PDB file of C-alpha atoms and ligand atoms in Angstrom:
ATOM      1  CA  MET A   1      26.911  49.375 -18.688  1.00 90.00           C
ATOM      2  CA  THR A   2      26.143  50.121 -15.127  1.00 97.00           C
ATOM      3  CA  TYR A   3      23.764  48.225 -12.768  1.00 98.00           C
ATOM      4  CA  GLN A   4      22.394  47.946  -9.243  1.00 98.00           C
ATOM      5  CA  VAL A   5      22.214  44.656  -7.513  1.00 98.00           C
ATOM      6  CA  ILE A   6      19.789  43.190  -4.971  1.00 98.00           C
ATOM      7  CA  LEU A   7      21.463  40.714  -2.705  1.00 98.00           C
ATOM      8  CA  PRO A   8      18.978  38.562  -0.770  1.00 98.00           C
ATOM      9  CA  ALA A   9      20.542  37.895   2.639  1.00 98.00           C
ATOM     10  CA  ALA A  10      17.557  37.197   4.787  1.00 98.00           C
ATOM     11  CA  GLY A  11      17.721  33.420   4.938  1.00 97.00           C
ATOM     12  CA  GLN A  12      17.860  31.193   7.947  1.00 95.00           C
ATOM     13  CA  GLY A  13      20.667  28.876   6.649  1.00 96.00           C
ATOM     14  CA  LYS A  14      18.643  25.899   7.768  1.00 97.00           C
ATOM     15  CA  ARG A  15      20.451  23.308   5.608  1.00 98.00           C
ATOM     16  CA  MET A  16      23.833  24.691   6.732  1.00 98.00           C
ATOM     17  CA  GLY A  17      22.749  23.803  10.319  1.00 97.00           C
ATOM     18  CA  ALA A  18      25.013  26.476  11.889  1.00 96.00           C
ATOM     19  CA  GLY A  19      22.421  27.696  14.268  1.00 95.00           C
ATOM     20  CA  LYS A  20      22.735  31.209  12.559  1.00 95.00           C
ATOM     21  CA  ASN A  21      22.610  32.974   9.265  1.00 97.00           C
ATOM     22  CA  LYS A  22      25.215  31.065   7.117  1.00 98.00           C
ATOM     23  CA  LEU A  23      26.174  34.339   5.684  1.00 98.00           C
ATOM     24  CA  LEU A  24      28.016  35.025   9.028  1.00 98.00           C
ATOM     25  CA  LEU A  25      30.321  32.009   8.658  1.00 98.00           C
ATOM     26  CA  GLU A  26      33.717  32.686   7.973  1.00 98.00           C
ATOM     27  CA  LEU A  27      35.915  31.631   5.075  1.00 97.00           C
ATOM     28  CA  ASP A  28      39.535  32.429   5.536  1.00 96.00           C
ATOM     29  CA  GLY A  29      38.528  34.508   8.513  1.00 97.00           C
ATOM     30  CA  VAL A  30      36.024  36.680   6.546  1.00 98.00           C
ATOM     31  CA  PRO A  31      32.324  36.295   6.672  1.00 98.00           C
ATOM     32  CA  VAL A  32      30.675  34.959   3.522  1.00 98.00           C
ATOM     33  CA  LEU A  33      28.536  38.090   3.181  1.00 98.00           C
ATOM     34  CA  ILE A  34      31.597  40.300   3.091  1.00 98.00           C
ATOM     35  CA  HIS A  35      33.332  38.122   0.470  1.00 98.00           C
ATOM     36  CA  THR A  36      30.232  38.610  -1.794  1.00 98.00           C
ATOM     37  CA  LEU A  37      29.876  42.301  -1.104  1.00 98.00           C
ATOM     38  CA  LYS A  38      33.556  42.830  -1.809  1.00 98.00           C
ATOM     39  CA  VAL A  39      33.039  41.692  -5.414  1.00 98.00           C
ATOM     40  CA  PHE A  40      30.552  44.432  -6.078  1.00 98.00           C
ATOM     41  CA  GLU A  41      32.576  46.917  -4.024  1.00 98.00           C
ATOM     42  CA  ARG A  42      35.514  46.172  -6.528  1.00 98.00           C
ATOM     43  CA  ASP A  43      33.275  46.464  -9.784  1.00 98.00           C
ATOM     44  CA  ASP A  44      33.086  50.048 -10.943  1.00 98.00           C
ATOM     45  CA  ALA A  45      29.966  49.157 -13.060  1.00 98.00           C
ATOM     46  CA  CYS A  46      28.020  48.509  -9.791  1.00 98.00           C
ATOM     47  CA  GLU A  47      26.197  51.655  -8.770  1.00 97.00           C
ATOM     48  CA  GLY A  48      24.649  50.361  -5.493  1.00 97.00           C
ATOM     49  CA  VAL A  49      23.753  47.287  -3.527  1.00 98.00           C
ATOM     50  CA  ILE A  50      20.294  46.674  -1.878  1.00 98.00           C
ATOM     51  CA  LEU A  51      20.420  44.128   0.779  1.00 98.00           C
ATOM     52  CA  ALA A  52      17.345  42.205   2.099  1.00 98.00           C
ATOM     53  CA  ILE A  53      18.019  41.268   5.749  1.00 98.00           C
ATOM     54  CA  ASN A  54      16.447  39.906   8.883  1.00 97.00           C
ATOM     55  CA  PRO A  55      16.073  42.439  11.625  1.00 96.00           C
ATOM     56  CA  GLN A  56      17.970  40.246  14.089  1.00 95.00           C
ATOM     57  CA  ASP A  57      20.940  40.245  11.747  1.00 97.00           C
ATOM     58  CA  LYS A  58      21.025  44.111  11.293  1.00 97.00           C
ATOM     59  CA  GLY A  59      23.239  45.118  13.997  1.00 97.00           C
ATOM     60  CA  GLU A  60      25.957  42.515  13.247  1.00 97.00           C
ATOM     61  CA  PHE A  61      25.720  43.370   9.494  1.00 98.00           C
ATOM     62  CA  LEU A  62      26.185  47.076  10.114  1.00 98.00           C
ATOM     63  CA  ARG A  63      29.160  46.458  12.280  1.00 98.00           C
ATOM     64  CA  LEU A  64      30.854  44.379   9.664  1.00 98.00           C
ATOM     65  CA  PHE A  65      30.210  46.970   6.893  1.00 98.00           C
ATOM     66  CA  LYS A  66      32.318  49.411   9.087  1.00 98.00           C
ATOM     67  CA  GLN A  67      34.885  46.897   9.842  1.00 98.00           C
ATOM     68  CA  TYR A  68      35.430  45.967   6.131  1.00 98.00           C
ATOM     69  CA  ASN A  69      34.733  49.473   4.714  1.00 98.00           C
ATOM     70  CA  ILE A  70      31.698  48.440   2.812  1.00 98.00           C
ATOM     71  CA  LYS A  71      30.453  51.546   0.969  1.00 98.00           C
ATOM     72  CA  LYS A  72      27.970  50.611  -1.748  1.00 98.00           C
ATOM     73  CA  VAL A  73      25.020  49.469   0.282  1.00 98.00           C
ATOM     74  CA  ILE A  74      22.442  52.138  -0.617  1.00 97.00           C
ATOM     75  CA  ASN A  75      19.510  50.443   0.946  1.00 97.00           C
ATOM     76  CA  ILE A  76      18.529  47.754   3.418  1.00 98.00           C
ATOM     77  CA  SER A  77      15.145  46.300   3.145  1.00 98.00           C
ATOM     78  CA  LEU A  78      13.199  43.738   5.244  1.00 98.00           C
ATOM     79  CA  GLY A  79      13.501  40.051   4.367  1.00 98.00           C
ATOM     80  CA  GLY A  80      10.436  37.986   3.925  1.00 97.00           C
ATOM     81  CA  PRO A  81       9.454  34.365   4.829  1.00 97.00           C
ATOM     82  CA  GLU A  82      10.552  33.309   1.312  1.00 97.00           C
ATOM     83  CA  ARG A  83      13.384  34.358  -0.886  1.00 98.00           C
ATOM     84  CA  GLN A  84      10.912  35.709  -3.452  1.00 98.00           C
ATOM     85  CA  TYR A  85       9.276  38.000  -0.851  1.00 98.00           C
ATOM     86  CA  SER A  86      12.638  39.224   0.340  1.00 98.00           C
ATOM     87  CA  ILE A  87      13.390  40.199  -3.323  1.00 98.00           C
ATOM     88  CA  PHE A  88      10.043  41.881  -3.825  1.00 98.00           C
ATOM     89  CA  ASN A  89      10.473  44.011  -0.834  1.00 98.00           C
ATOM     90  CA  ALA A  90      13.950  45.151  -2.004  1.00 98.00           C
ATOM     91  CA  LEU A  91      12.648  45.741  -5.519  1.00 98.00           C
ATOM     92  CA  LYS A  92      10.161  48.271  -4.112  1.00 96.00           C
ATOM     93  CA  THR A  93      13.119  50.362  -3.075  1.00 94.00           C
ATOM     94  CA  VAL A  94      15.082  50.277  -6.367  1.00 94.00           C
ATOM     95  CA  THR A  95      15.624  53.770  -7.995  1.00 86.00           C
ATOM     96  CA  THR A  96      17.197  52.753 -11.256  1.00 88.00           C
ATOM     97  CA  ASN A  97      15.321  52.250 -14.477  1.00 92.00           C
ATOM     98  CA  GLY A  98      18.269  50.475 -16.037  1.00 97.00           C
ATOM     99  CA  ILE A  99      19.564  46.880 -15.358  1.00 98.00           C
ATOM    100  CA  ILE A 100      19.018  45.261 -11.990  1.00 98.00           C
ATOM    101  CA  LEU A 101      20.788  42.121 -10.898  1.00 98.00           C
ATOM    102  CA  VAL A 102      19.661  39.645  -8.255  1.00 98.00           C
ATOM    103  CA  HIS A 103      22.517  37.786  -6.696  1.00 98.00           C
ATOM    104  CA  ASP A 104      22.446  35.297  -3.835  1.00 98.00           C
ATOM    105  CA  ALA A 105      24.558  36.642  -1.004  1.00 98.00           C
ATOM    106  CA  ALA A 106      25.475  32.958  -0.491  1.00 98.00           C
ATOM    107  CA  ARG A 107      27.514  32.890  -3.822  1.00 98.00           C
ATOM    108  CA  PRO A 108      30.724  34.632  -2.935  1.00 98.00           C
ATOM    109  CA  PHE A 109      32.763  33.410  -5.948  1.00 98.00           C
ATOM    110  CA  ILE A 110      31.052  35.287  -8.850  1.00 98.00           C
ATOM    111  CA  LYS A 111      33.646  36.928 -10.998  1.00 98.00           C
ATOM    112  CA  ILE A 112      33.529  40.593 -12.258  1.00 98.00           C
ATOM    113  CA  GLU A 113      34.185  39.435 -15.768  1.00 98.00           C
ATOM    114  CA  GLN A 114      31.041  37.207 -15.601  1.00 98.00           C
ATOM    115  CA  ILE A 115      28.935  39.966 -14.233  1.00 98.00           C
ATOM    116  CA  HIS A 116      29.891  42.167 -17.166  1.00 98.00           C
ATOM    117  CA  ARG A 117      29.090  39.518 -19.696  1.00 98.00           C
ATOM    118  CA  LEU A 118      25.837  38.973 -18.122  1.00 98.00           C
ATOM    119  CA  VAL A 119      24.852  42.713 -17.846  1.00 98.00           C
ATOM    120  CA  LYS A 120      25.975  43.261 -21.524  1.00 98.00           C
ATOM    121  CA  GLN A 121      23.586  40.456 -22.565  1.00 98.00           C
ATOM    122  CA  ALA A 122      20.737  41.853 -20.419  1.00 98.00           C
ATOM    123  CA  ASN A 123      21.146  45.301 -22.135  1.00 98.00           C
ATOM    124  CA  VAL A 124      20.460  43.643 -25.412  1.00 98.00           C
ATOM    125  CA  SER A 125      17.818  40.979 -24.415  1.00 98.00           C
ATOM    126  CA  GLY A 126      16.137  42.491 -21.340  1.00 98.00           C
ATOM    127  CA  ALA A 127      16.873  39.267 -19.315  1.00 98.00           C
ATOM    128  CA  ALA A 128      19.802  37.019 -18.822  1.00 98.00           C
ATOM    129  CA  VAL A 129      20.873  34.494 -16.265  1.00 98.00           C
ATOM    130  CA  ILE A 130      24.185  32.792 -15.657  1.00 98.00           C
ATOM    131  CA  GLY A 131      24.448  28.966 -15.501  1.00 98.00           C
ATOM    132  CA  VAL A 132      26.473  25.924 -16.458  1.00 98.00           C
ATOM    133  CA  PRO A 133      25.738  22.804 -18.448  1.00 97.00           C
ATOM    134  CA  ALA A 134      24.597  19.865 -16.288  1.00 96.00           C
ATOM    135  CA  LYS A 135      27.520  17.281 -15.601  1.00 95.00           C
ATOM    136  CA  ASP A 136      25.548  14.413 -14.238  1.00 94.00           C
ATOM    137  CA  THR A 137      23.320  12.221 -16.073  1.00 94.00           C
ATOM    138  CA  MET A 138      19.834  13.192 -15.043  1.00 94.00           C
ATOM    139  CA  LYS A 139      16.804  10.828 -14.534  1.00 97.00           C
ATOM    140  CA  THR A 140      13.204  11.394 -13.418  1.00 97.00           C
ATOM    141  CA  VAL A 141      12.192   9.187 -10.626  1.00 98.00           C
ATOM    142  CA  LYS A 142       8.826   8.185  -9.386  1.00 98.00           C
ATOM    143  CA  ALA A 143       8.282   6.507  -5.902  1.00 98.00           C
ATOM    144  CA  GLY A 144      11.822   5.283  -5.969  1.00 98.00           C
ATOM    145  CA  TRP A 145      11.923   3.962  -9.559  1.00 98.00           C
ATOM    146  CA  VAL A 146      13.431   5.419 -12.461  1.00 98.00           C
ATOM    147  CA  ALA A 147      11.014   6.724 -14.944  1.00 98.00           C
ATOM    148  CA  ALA A 148      13.204   8.010 -17.779  1.00 97.00           C
ATOM    149  CA  THR A 149      16.634   9.523 -18.645  1.00 96.00           C
ATOM    150  CA  VAL A 150      16.358  13.048 -19.547  1.00 94.00           C
ATOM    151  CA  ASP A 151      18.324  14.340 -22.463  1.00 93.00           C
ATOM    152  CA  ARG A 152      21.165  16.089 -20.686  1.00 91.00           C
ATOM    153  CA  SER A 153      22.314  18.176 -23.766  1.00 90.00           C
ATOM    154  CA  SER A 154      19.488  20.656 -23.014  1.00 92.00           C
ATOM    155  CA  LEU A 155      19.978  20.733 -19.127  1.00 96.00           C
ATOM    156  CA  TRP A 156      21.664  23.618 -17.484  1.00 97.00           C
ATOM    157  CA  ALA A 157      22.093  24.414 -13.776  1.00 97.00           C
ATOM    158  CA  VAL A 158      21.223  27.980 -13.246  1.00 98.00           C
ATOM    159  CA  GLN A 159      22.927  30.287 -10.801  1.00 98.00           C
ATOM    160  CA  THR A 160      22.936  33.891  -9.950  1.00 98.00           C
ATOM    161  CA  PRO A 161      23.274  36.747 -10.857  1.00 98.00           C
ATOM    162  CA  GLN A 162      20.345  36.958 -12.949  1.00 99.00           C
ATOM    163  CA  ALA A 163      20.000  40.297 -14.711  1.00 98.00           C
ATOM    164  CA  PHE A 164      16.898  42.220 -15.955  1.00 98.00           C
ATOM    165  CA  ARG A 165      15.673  45.464 -17.244  1.00 98.00           C
ATOM    166  CA  MET A 166      14.145  46.939 -14.100  1.00 98.00           C
ATOM    167  CA  SER A 167      10.596  47.495 -15.696  1.00 98.00           C
ATOM    168  CA  LEU A 168      10.475  43.825 -16.852  1.00 98.00           C
ATOM    169  CA  LEU A 169      11.517  42.346 -13.426  1.00 98.00           C
ATOM    170  CA  TRP A 170       8.941  44.645 -11.792  1.00 98.00           C
ATOM    171  CA  GLU A 171       6.132  43.400 -14.116  1.00 98.00           C
ATOM    172  CA  ALA A 172       7.194  39.821 -13.423  1.00 98.00           C
ATOM    173  CA  TYR A 173       7.114  40.289  -9.576  1.00 98.00           C
ATOM    174  CA  GLU A 174       3.679  42.129  -9.829  1.00 98.00           C
ATOM    175  CA  LYS A 175       2.240  39.217 -11.921  1.00 98.00           C
ATOM    176  CA  ALA A 176       3.589  36.604  -9.559  1.00 98.00           C
ATOM    177  CA  GLU A 177       1.993  38.365  -6.571  1.00 98.00           C
ATOM    178  CA  ARG A 178      -1.327  38.687  -8.286  1.00 98.00           C
ATOM    179  CA  ASP A 179      -1.273  34.964  -9.346  1.00 98.00           C
ATOM    180  CA  GLN A 180       0.252  33.879  -5.904  1.00 98.00           C
ATOM    181  CA  PHE A 181       2.911  32.150  -7.876  1.00 98.00           C
ATOM    182  CA  LEU A 182       6.111  31.255  -5.911  1.00 98.00           C
ATOM    183  CA  GLY A 183       9.175  30.447  -8.041  1.00 97.00           C
ATOM    184  CA  THR A 184      12.645  29.206  -6.934  1.00 94.00           C
ATOM    185  CA  ASP A 185      14.495  31.983  -8.913  1.00 97.00           C
ATOM    186  CA  ASP A 186      13.737  35.244 -10.606  1.00 98.00           C
ATOM    187  CA  ALA A 187      13.952  34.134 -14.319  1.00 98.00           C
ATOM    188  CA  SER A 188      10.984  31.695 -13.531  1.00 98.00           C
ATOM    189  CA  LEU A 189       8.776  34.834 -12.789  1.00 98.00           C
ATOM    190  CA  VAL A 190      10.020  36.445 -15.982  1.00 98.00           C
ATOM    191  CA  GLU A 191       9.374  33.319 -17.976  1.00 98.00           C
ATOM    192  CA  ARG A 192       5.729  33.622 -17.072  1.00 98.00           C
ATOM    193  CA  LEU A 193       5.591  36.889 -19.091  1.00 98.00           C
ATOM    194  CA  ASN A 194       6.770  34.833 -22.088  1.00 98.00           C
ATOM    195  CA  HIS A 195       9.861  37.115 -22.268  1.00 98.00           C
ATOM    196  CA  PRO A 196      13.039  35.490 -23.730  1.00 98.00           C
ATOM    197  CA  ILE A 197      15.933  35.045 -21.264  1.00 98.00           C
ATOM    198  CA  ALA A 198      19.496  34.480 -22.535  1.00 98.00           C
ATOM    199  CA  MET A 199      21.689  31.850 -20.811  1.00 98.00           C
ATOM    200  CA  VAL A 200      25.220  33.120 -20.381  1.00 98.00           C
ATOM    201  CA  GLU A 201      27.826  30.461 -19.687  1.00 98.00           C
ATOM    202  CA  GLY A 202      29.570  30.910 -16.356  1.00 98.00           C
ATOM    203  CA  ASP A 203      31.693  28.425 -14.438  1.00 97.00           C
ATOM    204  CA  TYR A 204      31.285  25.578 -11.843  1.00 98.00           C
ATOM    205  CA  GLU A 205      33.170  27.630  -8.997  1.00 98.00           C
ATOM    206  CA  ASN A 206      30.196  29.912  -8.635  1.00 98.00           C
ATOM    207  CA  ILE A 207      28.672  27.636  -6.015  1.00 98.00           C
ATOM    208  CA  LYS A 208      25.943  28.529  -3.421  1.00 98.00           C
ATOM    209  CA  LEU A 209      26.940  27.739   0.038  1.00 98.00           C
ATOM    210  CA  THR A 210      24.045  25.513   1.001  1.00 98.00           C
ATOM    211  CA  THR A 211      25.114  22.560   3.036  1.00 98.00           C
ATOM    212  CA  PRO A 212      28.224  22.064   5.326  1.00 98.00           C
ATOM    213  CA  GLU A 213      30.289  20.162   2.641  1.00 97.00           C
ATOM    214  CA  ASP A 214      30.163  23.413   0.585  1.00 98.00           C
ATOM    215  CA  LEU A 215      32.390  25.105   3.112  1.00 97.00           C
ATOM    216  CA  TYR A 216      35.293  22.786   2.433  1.00 96.00           C
ATOM    217  CA  ILE A 217      34.909  23.248  -1.301  1.00 98.00           C
ATOM    218  CA  ALA A 218      34.663  26.973  -0.739  1.00 98.00           C
ATOM    219  CA  GLU A 219      37.971  26.994   1.289  1.00 97.00           C
ATOM    220  CA  ALA A 220      39.595  25.031  -1.590  1.00 97.00           C
ATOM    221  CA  ILE A 221      38.333  27.542  -4.321  1.00 98.00           C
ATOM    222  CA  LEU A 222      39.643  30.524  -2.016  1.00 97.00           C
ATOM    223  CA  LYS A 223      43.033  28.809  -1.697  1.00 96.00           C
ATOM    224  CA  LYS A 224      43.418  28.186  -5.313  1.00 96.00           C
ATOM    225  CA  ARG A 225      42.479  31.800  -6.142  1.00 94.00           C
ATOM    226  CA  GLN A 226      45.096  33.029  -3.596  1.00 92.00           C
ATOM    227  CA  LYS A 227      47.815  30.989  -5.302  1.00 93.00           C
ATOM    228  CA  GLU A 228      46.813  32.405  -8.703  1.00 90.00           C
ATOM    229  CA  LYS A 229      47.203  36.074  -7.448  1.00 82.00           C
TER     230      LYS A 229
HETATM  231  N1  CTP B   1      17.118  34.462   1.318  1.00 63.08           N
HETATM  232  C1  CTP B   1      16.403  35.576   1.621  1.00 63.08           C
HETATM  233  N2  CTP B   1      15.153  35.453   2.206  1.00 63.08           N
HETATM  234  C2  CTP B   1      14.532  34.333   2.467  1.00 63.08           C
HETATM  235  C3  CTP B   1      15.122  33.179   2.032  1.00 63.08           C
HETATM  236  C4  CTP B   1      16.548  33.233   1.566  1.00 63.08           C
HETATM  237  O1  CTP B   1      16.856  36.710   1.477  1.00 63.08           O
HETATM  238  N3  CTP B   1      13.438  34.165   2.938  1.00 63.08           N
HETATM  239  C5  CTP B   1      18.423  34.511   0.720  1.00 63.08           C
HETATM  240  C6  CTP B   1      19.570  33.739   1.581  1.00 63.08           C
HETATM  241  O2  CTP B   1      19.922  34.578   2.574  1.00 63.08           O
HETATM  242  C7  CTP B   1      20.597  33.327   0.369  1.00 63.08           C
HETATM  243  C8  CTP B   1      19.740  33.266  -0.880  1.00 63.08           C
HETATM  244  O3  CTP B   1      18.496  33.987  -0.597  1.00 63.08           O
HETATM  245  O4  CTP B   1      21.596  34.335   0.268  1.00 63.08           O
HETATM  246  C9  CTP B   1      19.593  31.864  -1.228  1.00 63.08           C
HETATM  247  O5  CTP B   1      18.837  31.145  -0.355  1.00 63.08           O
HETATM  248  P1  CTP B   1      19.305  29.723   0.295  1.00 63.08           P
HETATM  249  O6  CTP B   1      20.586  29.390  -0.193  1.00 63.08           O
HETATM  250  O7  CTP B   1      18.137  28.883   0.316  1.00 63.08           O
HETATM  251  O8  CTP B   1      19.628  30.244   1.817  1.00 63.08           O
HETATM  252  P2  CTP B   1      18.939  30.046   3.085  1.00 63.08           P
HETATM  253  O9  CTP B   1      17.342  30.222   2.756  1.00 63.08           O
HETATM  254  O10 CTP B   1      19.309  30.992   4.131  1.00 63.08           O
HETATM  255  O11 CTP B   1      19.102  28.573   3.446  1.00 63.08           O
HETATM  256  P3  CTP B   1      18.146  27.328   3.801  1.00 63.08           P
HETATM  257  O12 CTP B   1      17.075  27.123   2.629  1.00 63.08           O
HETATM  258  O13 CTP B   1      18.876  26.129   3.988  1.00 63.08           O
HETATM  259  O14 CTP B   1      17.372  27.692   5.001  1.00 63.08           O
HETATM  260 MG1   MG B   2      16.260  28.953   1.417  1.00 63.08          MG
END
């Protein structure tokens, strides 16, 4: 039940507004990128990490890998102007024919137990994503006016990791390139092949650090986990 994982890490962190890649911001004194990498370093089922990065971050990232004894990065590929392009570049370097995961480097709180449930499901169905049921009531809005209330029972917020058979993900990315389709996650590319994708229930702690408030929430999650240890 092994896998390789692509970690897209080549964003600009514009919404975080830190003036640098948000993955270099520290939580409890350790950069976000390292928190995320450490999860995969600890997971024996992870056979290797492929990172998509910006050239300007490379020196700093390599220095951090040494400092924090990161050993599983098997490849570093060039980031693109959109997340999808960063991942496509990384996919071109993948050597496994088995299960490949894509996980946002900006989600440091993923648990190994959840990764394993996801990989197990992807082994069966070829494609699986992790997510949580929507908590808020959702409405569609047109030009400032409520148009309708959406039935919440069928709405899930999707997270990463997302797991796929390598051949399937490759086919999905090639088709997206041919059709010039740009999706906001990897599963949306696979959906275009009409291939079924399983939803694996995760938890609400697996947040993506996106805006400055997320940093306070992240510190609270870390503190809670340290207490649990
Ligand atoms: N990412 C990437 N290449 C891009 C854009 C994003 O590898 N061209 C990565 C980010 O580094 C992050 C993940 O994809 O780990 C999710 O993206 P997001 O949260 O949007 O991060 P940023 O793009 O950095 O943030 P923003 O959109 O606010 O600029
Ligand atoms: Mg972005």
